[in-house]
Short mmCIF file of C-alpha atoms in Angstrom, two decimals:
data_model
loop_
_atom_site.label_atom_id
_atom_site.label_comp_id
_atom_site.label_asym_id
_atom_site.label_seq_id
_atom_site.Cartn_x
_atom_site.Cartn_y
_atom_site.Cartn_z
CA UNK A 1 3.07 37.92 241.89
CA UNK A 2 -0.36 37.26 240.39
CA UNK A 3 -1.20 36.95 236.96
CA UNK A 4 -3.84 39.83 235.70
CA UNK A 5 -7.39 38.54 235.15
CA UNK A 6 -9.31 39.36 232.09
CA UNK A 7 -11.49 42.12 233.54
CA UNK A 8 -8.45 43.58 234.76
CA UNK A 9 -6.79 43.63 231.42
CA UNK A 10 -10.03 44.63 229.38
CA UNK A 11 -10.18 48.23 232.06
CA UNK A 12 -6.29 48.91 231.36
CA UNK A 13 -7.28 49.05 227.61
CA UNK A 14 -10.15 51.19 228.08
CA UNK A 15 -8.55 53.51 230.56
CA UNK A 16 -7.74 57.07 229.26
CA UNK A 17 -3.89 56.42 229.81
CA UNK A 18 -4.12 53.36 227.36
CA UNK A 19 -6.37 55.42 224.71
CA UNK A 20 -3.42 58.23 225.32
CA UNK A 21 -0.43 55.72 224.79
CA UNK A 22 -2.24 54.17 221.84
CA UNK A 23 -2.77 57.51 219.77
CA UNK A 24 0.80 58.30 220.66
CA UNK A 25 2.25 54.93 219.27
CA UNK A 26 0.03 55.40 216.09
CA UNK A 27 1.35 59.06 215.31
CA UNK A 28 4.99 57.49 216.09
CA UNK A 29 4.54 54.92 213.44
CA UNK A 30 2.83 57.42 210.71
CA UNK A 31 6.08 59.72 210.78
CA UNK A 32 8.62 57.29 211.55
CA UNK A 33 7.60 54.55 209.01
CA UNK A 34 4.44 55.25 207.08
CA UNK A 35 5.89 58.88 205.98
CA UNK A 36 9.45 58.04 205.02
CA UNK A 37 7.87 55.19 203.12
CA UNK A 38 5.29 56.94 201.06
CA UNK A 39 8.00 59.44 200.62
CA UNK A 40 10.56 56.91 199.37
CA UNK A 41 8.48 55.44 197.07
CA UNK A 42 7.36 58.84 195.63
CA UNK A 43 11.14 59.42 195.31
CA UNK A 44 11.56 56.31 193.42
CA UNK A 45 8.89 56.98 190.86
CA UNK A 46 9.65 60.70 190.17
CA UNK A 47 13.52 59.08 189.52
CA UNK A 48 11.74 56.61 187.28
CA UNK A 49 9.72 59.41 185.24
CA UNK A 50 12.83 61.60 184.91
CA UNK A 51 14.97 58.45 183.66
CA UNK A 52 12.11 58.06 181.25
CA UNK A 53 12.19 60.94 179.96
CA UNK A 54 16.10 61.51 180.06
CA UNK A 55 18.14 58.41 180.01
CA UNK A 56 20.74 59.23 183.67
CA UNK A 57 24.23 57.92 183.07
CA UNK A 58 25.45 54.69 184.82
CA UNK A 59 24.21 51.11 183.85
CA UNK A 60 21.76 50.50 181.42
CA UNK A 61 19.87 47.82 179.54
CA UNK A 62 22.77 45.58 178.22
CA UNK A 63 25.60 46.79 181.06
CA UNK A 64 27.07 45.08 183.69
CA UNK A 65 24.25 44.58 185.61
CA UNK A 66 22.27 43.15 182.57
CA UNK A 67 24.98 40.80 181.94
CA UNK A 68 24.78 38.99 185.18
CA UNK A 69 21.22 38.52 185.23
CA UNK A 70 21.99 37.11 181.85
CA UNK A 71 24.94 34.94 183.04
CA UNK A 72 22.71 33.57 186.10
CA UNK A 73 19.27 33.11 183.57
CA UNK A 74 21.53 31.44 181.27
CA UNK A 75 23.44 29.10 183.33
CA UNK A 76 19.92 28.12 184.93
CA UNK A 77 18.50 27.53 181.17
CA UNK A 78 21.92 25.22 180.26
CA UNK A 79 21.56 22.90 183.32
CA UNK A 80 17.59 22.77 183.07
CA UNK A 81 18.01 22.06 179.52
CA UNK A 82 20.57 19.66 179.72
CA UNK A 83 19.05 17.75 182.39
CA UNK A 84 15.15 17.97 180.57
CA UNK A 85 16.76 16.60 177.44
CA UNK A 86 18.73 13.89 178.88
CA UNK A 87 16.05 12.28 180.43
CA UNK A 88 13.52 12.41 177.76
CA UNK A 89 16.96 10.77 175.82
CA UNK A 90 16.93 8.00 178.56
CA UNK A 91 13.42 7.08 177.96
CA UNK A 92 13.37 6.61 174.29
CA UNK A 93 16.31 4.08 174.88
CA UNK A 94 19.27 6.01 174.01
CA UNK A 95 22.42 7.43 175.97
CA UNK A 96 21.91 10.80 178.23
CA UNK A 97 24.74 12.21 176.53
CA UNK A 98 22.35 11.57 172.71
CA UNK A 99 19.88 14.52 174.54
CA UNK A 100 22.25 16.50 176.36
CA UNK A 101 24.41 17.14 172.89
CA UNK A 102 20.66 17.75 171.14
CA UNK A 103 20.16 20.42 173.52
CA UNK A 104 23.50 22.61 172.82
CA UNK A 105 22.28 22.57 169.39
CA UNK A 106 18.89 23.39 170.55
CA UNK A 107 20.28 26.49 172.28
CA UNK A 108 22.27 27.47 169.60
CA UNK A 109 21.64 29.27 166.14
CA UNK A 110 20.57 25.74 164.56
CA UNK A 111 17.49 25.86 166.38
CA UNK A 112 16.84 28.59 168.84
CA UNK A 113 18.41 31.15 167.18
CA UNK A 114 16.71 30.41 163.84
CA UNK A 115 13.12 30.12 165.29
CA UNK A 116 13.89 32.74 168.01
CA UNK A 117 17.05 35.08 167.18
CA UNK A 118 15.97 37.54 169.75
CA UNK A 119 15.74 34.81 172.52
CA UNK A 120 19.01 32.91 171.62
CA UNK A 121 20.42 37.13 171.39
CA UNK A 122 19.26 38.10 174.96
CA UNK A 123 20.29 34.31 176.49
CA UNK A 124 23.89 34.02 175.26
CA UNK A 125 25.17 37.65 174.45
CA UNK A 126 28.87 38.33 173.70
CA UNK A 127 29.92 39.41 176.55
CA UNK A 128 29.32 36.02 178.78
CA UNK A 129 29.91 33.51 176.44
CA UNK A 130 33.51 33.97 177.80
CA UNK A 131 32.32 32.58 181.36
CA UNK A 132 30.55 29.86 179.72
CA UNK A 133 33.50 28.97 177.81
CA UNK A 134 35.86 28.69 181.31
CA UNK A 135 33.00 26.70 182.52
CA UNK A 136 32.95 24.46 179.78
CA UNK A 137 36.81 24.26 179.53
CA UNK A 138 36.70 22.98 183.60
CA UNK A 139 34.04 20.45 182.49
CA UNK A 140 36.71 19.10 179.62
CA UNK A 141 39.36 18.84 182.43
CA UNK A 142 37.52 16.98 184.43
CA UNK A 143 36.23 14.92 181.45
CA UNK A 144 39.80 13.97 180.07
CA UNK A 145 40.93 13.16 183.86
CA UNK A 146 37.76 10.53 183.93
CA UNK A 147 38.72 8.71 180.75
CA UNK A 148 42.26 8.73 181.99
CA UNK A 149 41.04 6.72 185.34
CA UNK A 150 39.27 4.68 183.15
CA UNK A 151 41.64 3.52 180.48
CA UNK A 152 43.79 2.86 183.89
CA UNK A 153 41.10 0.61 185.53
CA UNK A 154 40.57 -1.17 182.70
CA UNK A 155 42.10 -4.30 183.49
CA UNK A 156 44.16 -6.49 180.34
CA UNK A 157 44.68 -9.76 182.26
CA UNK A 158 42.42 -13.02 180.18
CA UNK A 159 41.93 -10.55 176.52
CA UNK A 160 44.98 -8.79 176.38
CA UNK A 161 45.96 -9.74 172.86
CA UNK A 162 42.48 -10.35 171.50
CA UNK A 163 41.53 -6.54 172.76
CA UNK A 164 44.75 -5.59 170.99
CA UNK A 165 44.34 -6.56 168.18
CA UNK A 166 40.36 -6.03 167.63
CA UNK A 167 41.43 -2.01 168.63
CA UNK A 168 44.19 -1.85 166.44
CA UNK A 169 41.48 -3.21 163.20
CA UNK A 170 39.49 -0.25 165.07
CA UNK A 171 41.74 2.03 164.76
CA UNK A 172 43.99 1.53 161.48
CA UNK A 173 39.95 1.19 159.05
CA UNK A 174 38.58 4.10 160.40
CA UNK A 175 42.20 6.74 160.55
CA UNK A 176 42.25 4.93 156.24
CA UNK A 177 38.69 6.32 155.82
CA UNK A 178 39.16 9.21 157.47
CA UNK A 179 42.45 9.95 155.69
CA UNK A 180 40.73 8.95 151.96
CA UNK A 181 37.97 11.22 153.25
CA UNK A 182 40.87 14.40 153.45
CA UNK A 183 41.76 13.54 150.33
CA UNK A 184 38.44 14.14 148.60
CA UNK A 185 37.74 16.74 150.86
CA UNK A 186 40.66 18.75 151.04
CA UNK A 187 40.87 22.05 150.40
CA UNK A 188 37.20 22.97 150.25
CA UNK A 189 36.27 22.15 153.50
CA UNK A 190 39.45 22.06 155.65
CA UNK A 191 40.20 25.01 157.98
CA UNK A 192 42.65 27.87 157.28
CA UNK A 193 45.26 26.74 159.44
CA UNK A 194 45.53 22.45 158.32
CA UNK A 195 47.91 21.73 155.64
CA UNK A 196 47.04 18.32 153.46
CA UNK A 197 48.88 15.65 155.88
CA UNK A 198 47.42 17.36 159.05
CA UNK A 199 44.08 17.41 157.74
CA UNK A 200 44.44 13.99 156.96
CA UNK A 201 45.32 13.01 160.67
CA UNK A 202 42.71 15.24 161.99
CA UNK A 203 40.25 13.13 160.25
CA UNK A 204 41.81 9.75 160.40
CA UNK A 205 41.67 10.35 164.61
CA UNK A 206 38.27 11.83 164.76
CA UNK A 207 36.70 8.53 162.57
CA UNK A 208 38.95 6.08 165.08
CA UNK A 209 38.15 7.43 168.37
CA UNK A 210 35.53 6.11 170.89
CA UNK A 211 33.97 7.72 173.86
CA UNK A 212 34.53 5.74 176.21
CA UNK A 213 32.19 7.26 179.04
CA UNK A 214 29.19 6.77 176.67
CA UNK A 215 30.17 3.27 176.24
CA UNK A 216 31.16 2.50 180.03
CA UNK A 217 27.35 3.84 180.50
CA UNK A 218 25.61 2.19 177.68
CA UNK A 219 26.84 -0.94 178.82
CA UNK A 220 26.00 -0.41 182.37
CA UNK A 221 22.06 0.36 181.31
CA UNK A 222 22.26 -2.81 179.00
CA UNK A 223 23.92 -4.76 182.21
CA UNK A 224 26.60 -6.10 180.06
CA UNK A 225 29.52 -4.83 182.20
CA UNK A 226 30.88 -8.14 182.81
CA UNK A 227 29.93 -10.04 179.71
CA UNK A 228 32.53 -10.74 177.87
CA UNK A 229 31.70 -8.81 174.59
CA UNK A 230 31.32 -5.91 177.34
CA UNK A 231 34.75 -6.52 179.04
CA UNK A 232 36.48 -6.74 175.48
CA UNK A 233 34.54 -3.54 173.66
CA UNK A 234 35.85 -1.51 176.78
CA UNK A 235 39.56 -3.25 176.87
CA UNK A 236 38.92 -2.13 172.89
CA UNK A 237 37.98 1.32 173.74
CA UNK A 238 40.97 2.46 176.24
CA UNK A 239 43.45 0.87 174.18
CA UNK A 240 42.13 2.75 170.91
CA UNK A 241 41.36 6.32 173.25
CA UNK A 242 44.94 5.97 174.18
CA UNK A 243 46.38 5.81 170.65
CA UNK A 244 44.88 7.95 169.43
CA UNK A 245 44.95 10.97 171.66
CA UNK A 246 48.62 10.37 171.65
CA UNK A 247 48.46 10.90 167.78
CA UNK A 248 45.94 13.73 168.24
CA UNK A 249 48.45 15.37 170.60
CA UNK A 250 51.52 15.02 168.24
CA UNK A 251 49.26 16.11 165.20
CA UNK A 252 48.02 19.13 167.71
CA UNK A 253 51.50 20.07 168.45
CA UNK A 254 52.44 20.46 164.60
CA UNK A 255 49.33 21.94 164.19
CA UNK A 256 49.69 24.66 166.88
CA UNK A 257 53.00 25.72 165.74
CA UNK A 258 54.38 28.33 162.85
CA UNK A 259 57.80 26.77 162.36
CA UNK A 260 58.86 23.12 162.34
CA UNK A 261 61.54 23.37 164.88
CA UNK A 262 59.26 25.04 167.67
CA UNK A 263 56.87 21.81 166.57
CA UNK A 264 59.50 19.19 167.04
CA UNK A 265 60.35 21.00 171.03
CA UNK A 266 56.80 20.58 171.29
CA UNK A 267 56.11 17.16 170.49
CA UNK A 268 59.46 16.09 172.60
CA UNK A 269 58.72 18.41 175.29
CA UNK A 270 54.87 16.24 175.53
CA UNK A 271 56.63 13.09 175.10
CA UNK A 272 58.92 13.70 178.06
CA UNK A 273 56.13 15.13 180.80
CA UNK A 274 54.08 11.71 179.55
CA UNK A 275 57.05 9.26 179.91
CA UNK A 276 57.75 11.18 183.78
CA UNK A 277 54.44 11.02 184.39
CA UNK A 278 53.90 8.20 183.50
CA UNK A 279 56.96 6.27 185.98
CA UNK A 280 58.25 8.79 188.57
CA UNK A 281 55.59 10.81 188.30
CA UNK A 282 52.84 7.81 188.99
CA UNK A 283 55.12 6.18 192.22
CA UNK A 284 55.15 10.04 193.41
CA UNK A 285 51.61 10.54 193.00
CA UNK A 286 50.86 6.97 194.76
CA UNK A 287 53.47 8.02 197.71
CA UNK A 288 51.31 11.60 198.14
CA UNK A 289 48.12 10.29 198.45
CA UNK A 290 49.28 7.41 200.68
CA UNK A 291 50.84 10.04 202.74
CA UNK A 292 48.10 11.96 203.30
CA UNK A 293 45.47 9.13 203.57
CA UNK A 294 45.11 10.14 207.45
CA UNK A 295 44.06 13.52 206.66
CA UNK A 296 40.55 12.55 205.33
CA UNK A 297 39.02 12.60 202.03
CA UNK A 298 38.73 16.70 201.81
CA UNK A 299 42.27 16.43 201.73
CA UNK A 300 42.84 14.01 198.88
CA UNK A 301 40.11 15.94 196.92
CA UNK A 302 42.18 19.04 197.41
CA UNK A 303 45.01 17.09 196.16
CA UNK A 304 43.09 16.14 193.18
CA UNK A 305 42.18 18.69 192.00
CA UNK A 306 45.69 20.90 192.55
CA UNK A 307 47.22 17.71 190.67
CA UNK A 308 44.63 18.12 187.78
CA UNK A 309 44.78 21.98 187.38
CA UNK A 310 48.82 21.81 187.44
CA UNK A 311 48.78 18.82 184.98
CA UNK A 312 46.61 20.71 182.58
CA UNK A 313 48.73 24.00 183.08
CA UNK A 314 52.28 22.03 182.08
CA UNK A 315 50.88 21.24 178.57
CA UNK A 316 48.78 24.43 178.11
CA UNK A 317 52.28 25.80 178.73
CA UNK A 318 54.06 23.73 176.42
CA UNK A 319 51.98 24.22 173.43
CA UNK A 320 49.08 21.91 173.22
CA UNK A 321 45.83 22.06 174.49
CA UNK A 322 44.93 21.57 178.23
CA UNK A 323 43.02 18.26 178.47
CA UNK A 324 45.74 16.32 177.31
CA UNK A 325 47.37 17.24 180.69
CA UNK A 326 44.28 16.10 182.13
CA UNK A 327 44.30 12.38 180.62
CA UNK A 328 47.83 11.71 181.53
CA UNK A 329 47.06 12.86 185.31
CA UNK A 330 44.04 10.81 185.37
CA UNK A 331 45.69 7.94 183.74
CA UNK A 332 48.72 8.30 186.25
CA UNK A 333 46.66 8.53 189.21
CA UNK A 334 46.08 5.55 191.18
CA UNK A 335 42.44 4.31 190.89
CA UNK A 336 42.06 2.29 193.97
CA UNK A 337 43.13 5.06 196.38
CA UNK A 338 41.23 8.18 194.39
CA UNK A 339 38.16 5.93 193.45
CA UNK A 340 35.53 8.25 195.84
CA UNK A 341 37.34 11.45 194.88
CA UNK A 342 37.37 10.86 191.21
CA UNK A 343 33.54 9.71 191.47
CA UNK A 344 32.65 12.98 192.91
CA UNK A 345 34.75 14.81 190.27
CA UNK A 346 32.51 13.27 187.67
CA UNK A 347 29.61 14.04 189.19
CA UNK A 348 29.85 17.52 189.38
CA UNK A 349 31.16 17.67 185.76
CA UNK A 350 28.17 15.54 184.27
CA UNK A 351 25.90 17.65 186.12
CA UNK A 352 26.73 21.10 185.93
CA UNK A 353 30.04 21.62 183.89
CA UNK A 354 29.74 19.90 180.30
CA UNK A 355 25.87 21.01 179.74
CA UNK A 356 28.36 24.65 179.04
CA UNK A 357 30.21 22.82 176.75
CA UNK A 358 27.45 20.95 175.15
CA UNK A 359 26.34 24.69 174.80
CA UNK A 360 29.44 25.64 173.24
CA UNK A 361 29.05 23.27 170.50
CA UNK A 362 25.97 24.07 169.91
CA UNK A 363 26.78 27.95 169.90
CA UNK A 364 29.67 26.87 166.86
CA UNK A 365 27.14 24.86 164.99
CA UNK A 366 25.25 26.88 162.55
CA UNK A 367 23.53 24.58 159.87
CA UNK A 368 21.60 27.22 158.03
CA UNK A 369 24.69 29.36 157.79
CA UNK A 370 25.78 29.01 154.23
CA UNK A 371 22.08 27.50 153.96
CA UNK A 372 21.41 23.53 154.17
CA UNK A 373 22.93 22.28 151.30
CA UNK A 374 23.38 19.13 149.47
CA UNK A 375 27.16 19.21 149.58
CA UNK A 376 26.43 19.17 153.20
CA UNK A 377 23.95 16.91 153.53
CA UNK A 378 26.13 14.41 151.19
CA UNK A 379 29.43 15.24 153.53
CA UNK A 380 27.16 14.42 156.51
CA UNK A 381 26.18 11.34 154.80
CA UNK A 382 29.66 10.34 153.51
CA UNK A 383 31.35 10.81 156.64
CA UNK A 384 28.83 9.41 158.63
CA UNK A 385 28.77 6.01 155.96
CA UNK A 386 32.71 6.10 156.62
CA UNK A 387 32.75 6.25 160.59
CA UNK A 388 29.88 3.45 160.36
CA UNK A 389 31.95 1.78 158.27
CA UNK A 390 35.46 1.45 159.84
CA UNK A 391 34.34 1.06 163.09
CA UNK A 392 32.29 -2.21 162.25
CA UNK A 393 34.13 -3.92 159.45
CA UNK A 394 37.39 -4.17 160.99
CA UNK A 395 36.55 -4.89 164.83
CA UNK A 396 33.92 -7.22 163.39
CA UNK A 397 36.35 -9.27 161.37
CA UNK A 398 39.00 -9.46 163.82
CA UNK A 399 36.81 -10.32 166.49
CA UNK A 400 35.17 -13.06 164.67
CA UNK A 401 38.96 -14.14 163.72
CA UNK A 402 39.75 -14.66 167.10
CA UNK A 403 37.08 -16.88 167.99
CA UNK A 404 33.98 -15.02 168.90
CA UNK A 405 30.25 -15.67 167.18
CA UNK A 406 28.97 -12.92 164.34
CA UNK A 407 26.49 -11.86 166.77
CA UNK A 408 28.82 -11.08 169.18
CA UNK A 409 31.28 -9.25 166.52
CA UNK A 410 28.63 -7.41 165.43
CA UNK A 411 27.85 -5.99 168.99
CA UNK A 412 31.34 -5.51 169.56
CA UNK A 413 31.89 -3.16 166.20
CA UNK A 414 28.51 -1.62 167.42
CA UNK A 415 29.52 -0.85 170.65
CA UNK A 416 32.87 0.90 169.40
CA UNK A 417 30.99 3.22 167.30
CA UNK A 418 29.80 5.45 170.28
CA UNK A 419 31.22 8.51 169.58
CA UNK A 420 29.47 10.68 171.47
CA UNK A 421 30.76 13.37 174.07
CA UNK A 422 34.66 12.62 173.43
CA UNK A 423 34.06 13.31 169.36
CA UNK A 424 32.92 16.33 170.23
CA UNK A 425 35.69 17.41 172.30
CA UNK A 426 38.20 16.61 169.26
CA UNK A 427 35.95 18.17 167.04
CA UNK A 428 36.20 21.36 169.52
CA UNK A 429 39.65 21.31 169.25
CA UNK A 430 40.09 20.99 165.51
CA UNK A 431 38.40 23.96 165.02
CA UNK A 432 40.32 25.97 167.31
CA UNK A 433 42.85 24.85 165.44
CA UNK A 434 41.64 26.31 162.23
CA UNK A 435 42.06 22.63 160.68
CA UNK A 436 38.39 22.04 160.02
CA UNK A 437 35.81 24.73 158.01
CA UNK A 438 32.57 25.67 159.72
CA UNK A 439 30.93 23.66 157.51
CA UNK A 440 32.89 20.55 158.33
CA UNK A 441 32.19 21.03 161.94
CA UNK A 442 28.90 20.91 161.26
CA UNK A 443 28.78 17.61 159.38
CA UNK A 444 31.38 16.11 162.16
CA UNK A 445 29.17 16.71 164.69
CA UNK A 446 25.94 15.40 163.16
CA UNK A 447 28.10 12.52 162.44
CA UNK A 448 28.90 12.10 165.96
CA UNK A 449 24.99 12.84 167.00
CA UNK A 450 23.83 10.29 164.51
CA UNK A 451 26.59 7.11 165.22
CA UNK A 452 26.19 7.57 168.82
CA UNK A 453 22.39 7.44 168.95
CA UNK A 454 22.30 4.73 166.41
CA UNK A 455 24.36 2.28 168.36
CA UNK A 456 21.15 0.94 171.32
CA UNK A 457 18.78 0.58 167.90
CA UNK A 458 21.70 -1.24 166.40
CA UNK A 459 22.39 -3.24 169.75
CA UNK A 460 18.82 -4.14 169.70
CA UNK A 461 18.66 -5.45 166.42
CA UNK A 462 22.08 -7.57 167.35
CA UNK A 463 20.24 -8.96 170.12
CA UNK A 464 17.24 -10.07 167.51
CA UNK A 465 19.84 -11.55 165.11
CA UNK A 466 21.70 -13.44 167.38
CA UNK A 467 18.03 -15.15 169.21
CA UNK A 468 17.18 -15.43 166.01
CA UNK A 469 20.37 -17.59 164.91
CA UNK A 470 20.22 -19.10 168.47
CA UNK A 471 16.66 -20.82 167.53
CA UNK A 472 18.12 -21.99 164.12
CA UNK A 473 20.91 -23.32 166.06
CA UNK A 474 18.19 -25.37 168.32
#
C-alpha cells in the first residue's frame, strides 16, 4: 500500500465529490450544533428577561445555592488570610499565631465589619457560620490532643523539682490576681451564668495558663530548645497547662450544671475517665498501636483519630466540653509510637482548621459594640498589668531562688507569659459558659494578643540586659 502524494491529495479536494461531501458536513454542523446552540442561548436569555421582570420561584440571591458559594469564598478568604497574616507576623519577629489571631479580628466586626459591614455581611452570613464553627471545633480537638503529646514528651528527669516549683509560683500569682481581679470586677462584667467563686476561678485559670505550642515554637525560632532556660520554661509550661485545665475542667463542670448534685456526678464522672485513662487506658492504648504496627501508618492514623473523636465524645457526654477529652487522649497516647501520626495531625490543624477558629473569635469580638470606652480600655489595661505581672514576679523569683542568674529568670517569666492560641480557647469556652460579659471577652482577648506578642520584644531586651551584665561581669 502506497502512501498518497501531494498532487494526489490536492485533486481529491478539488474534485466535485469532495466540494459535495464538504457542503454536506457544513449544513450537518449548522443544524446539529450551530442551531441548537444559538437556540439555547436565546432560550437562556428570554428565561433571564422574564426572571427580570418576574422573580420564578426556586433559589434566589441568599438561598442554598448562595450559601455555598459563600461557604467555599469564605473558607478560601480564612486560610488566605490566616496564612498572609502569619507570615507578615513572622517577619516583624513575632509568633505566627500573633498574625493569625490579628486576622480573626480583622475578619470580624472589629475591623471588617466596621469599615466594611456589607463585606463582613455577604462573607460570614448566618447561615454558615455553623460550618465554620464544626470546623473550628475539629481544629480545637486536634489542638488539645497536641498539647496533650506535648506535656507527655516533656521529659522531668535533671529539673524535676526546680520546674515544679517555678510552675507552681506561675501558677498560684497569676490564679491570686486573677481572683482579686473577680473581685473588683464582679458583677459588672461577669457573664449571666458565673456566680462570684466561679468567676473567680475562671479568671484565676485564664491569668495562669500558658500556651504551650506558642512557646514550644518561639523557642524553636530563637534555637533555645535545649538551653536550659528553654528545657525548664517548657517543663514549667506542661506542668502549669496540666493544673490548670484540670481546675478549668472541675470549675467547667460546676459551671455547666443547674443543680449541685448533677455537678458533683460530673466532676467524679471526669475524674474517673482521667484516672482510667490515664493507667488502663494508656497500657491499652500502647498494646493497640503495637498491635497494629504491621498494618502501616494509614492504619495507626485511622486509629488516631477514632481514639481522639471517641475521647472527645465521652466528656462531651458527660457534661464538659469536648477538648478536655482531647488532652487526656493526647496525653495518654504514647509519643514515641504516634510521633509521625500526631505530626501530621498538627499540620493539618495549623493549616487549615484553627484559621476557623481564629475566625470565630474574631466573629465574638466586637470592640465598638457598647463603643470603645475607658472602662474598657482601663480593664484591658488592668488585666493585661495583672497577667504581666503574675507570670513574671513569681517564676522570676523562684527561679532565681533556685540558683539561676536574673537574666535568665527574667527570660524564664518572659517566656511563660505566651498566652497566645490556648488563652483563647479558654476564653472561648468561658463565654459559652455565660461566665464572662461581651465586654470582658473583649479585654481577655486583647490581653492575650498583647502578652503574647510582647514576649520576643521582651526576650530581646533580656538578651541586651544579660550581654550587658555579662561585659560588667568581664
Amino acid at each position: 500500500m502506497t502512501p498518497l502524494s501531494a498532487d494526489a491529495v490536492e485533486s481529491d479536494h478539488a474534485s466535485p465529490a469532495a466540494a459535495v461531501r464538504r457542503r454536506r458536513i457544513a449544513l450537518s454542523y449548522l443544524l446539529t450544533a450551530v442551531l441548537p446552540a444559538l437556540l439555547a442561548l436565546g432560550l437562556l436569555v428570554a428565561l433571564a428577561m422574564s426572571s427580570a421582570r418576574a422573580p420564578a420561584a426556586g433559589p434566589a440571591a441568599g438561598g442554598p445555592a448562595d450559601h455555598t458559594v459563600r461557604l467555599f469564598v469564605a473558607i478560601a478568604v480564612v486560610i488566605l488570610a490566616a496564612r498572609l497574616f502569619g507570615g507578615l507576623a513572622r517577619r516583624v519577629g513575632q509568633p505566627p499565631v500573633v498574625g493569625e489571631i490579628f486576622a480573626g479580628l480583622c475578619l470580624g466586626p472589629s475591623v471588617l465589619g466596621a469599615v466594611f459591614p456589607a463585606a463582613g455581611d455577604w462573607l460570614f452570613p448566618i447561615e454558615i457560620r455553623p460550618v465554620l464553627q464544626g470546623l473550628a471545633d475539629i481544629g480545637l480537638i486536634a489542638l488539645m490532643f497536641v498539647v496533650g503529646q506535648e506535656s507527655r514528651r516533656t521529659p522531668l528527669k535533671g529539673h524535676g523539682g526546680t520546674a515544679m516549683s517555678i510552675a507552681q509560683a506561675g501558677i498560684a500569682g497569676p490564679f491570686l490576681g486573677g481572683a482579686l481581679l473577680a473581685v473588683l470586677l464582679y458583677p459588672a462584667w461577669a457573664g449571666p451564668r458565673a456566680d462570684p467563686v466561679v468567676f473567680a476561678m475562671f479568671l484565676g485559670s485564664a491569668l495562669s495558663i500558658t500556651a504551650f505550642p506558642v512557646l514550644a515554637r518561639i523557642l524553636d525560632e530563637k534555637g533555645m530548645t535545649r538551653t536550659r532556660v528553654g528545657r525548664l520554661s517548657m517543663l514549667c509550661a506542661a506542668i502549669a497547662d496540666v493544673v490548670a485545665w484540670c481546675m478549668i475542667a472541675a470549675m467547667a463542670a460546676v459551671a455547666g450544671q443547674d443543680s449541685p448534685a448533677r455537678a458533683a456526678l460530673t466532676v467524679v464522672l471526669v475524674v474517673a475517665y482521667g484516672a482510667f485513662m490515664a493507667g488502663p487506658g494508656r497500657r491499652l492504648l500502647a498494646r493497640l498501636f503495637a498491635a497494629i504496627e504491621g498494618y502501616g501508618e494509614g492504619a495507626r492514623l485511622l486509629a488516631l483519630i477514632v481514639g481522639l473523636l471517641l475521647s472527645s465524645a465521652v466528656t462531651s457526654a458527660i457534661g464538659i466540653h469536648a477538648i478536655f477529652g482531647a488532652f487526656i487522649f493526647g496525653f495518654c497516647c504514647p509519643p514515641a509510637v504516634i510521633a509521625r501520626q500526631a505530626e501530621r495531625i498538627n499540620a493539618l490543624s495549623g493549616a487549615l482548621l484553627l484559621p476557623f477558629f481564629f475566625v470565630g473569635t474574631g466573629l465574638r469580638t466586637d470592640v465598638w459594640r457598647d463603643g470603645l470606652s475607658a472602662a474598657l480600655i482601663g480593664v484591658t489595661l488592668l488585666v493585661t498589668a495583672v497577667a504581666l505581672a503574675g507570670k513574671l514576679a513569681g517564676p522570676m523569683l523562684m527561679a532565681r531562688s533556685s540558683g539561676l542568674s536574673w537574666a535568665d529568670s527574667g527570660t524564664l517569666g518572659v517566656l511563660l507569659n505566651a498566652r497566645g492560641l490556648t488563652e483563647l480557647v479558654l476564653l472561648n469556652l468561658g463565654l459559652s459558659l455565660g461566665l464572662l460579659s461581651d465586654r470582658l471577652f473583649v479585654a481577655l482577648v486583647l490581653m492575650a494578643l498583647a502578652t503574647t506578642a510582647m514576649t520576643a520584644p521582651l526576650l530581646r531586651l533580656a538578651g541586651v540586659i544579660a550581654a550587658r551584665a555579662d561585659r560588667r561581669g568581664t
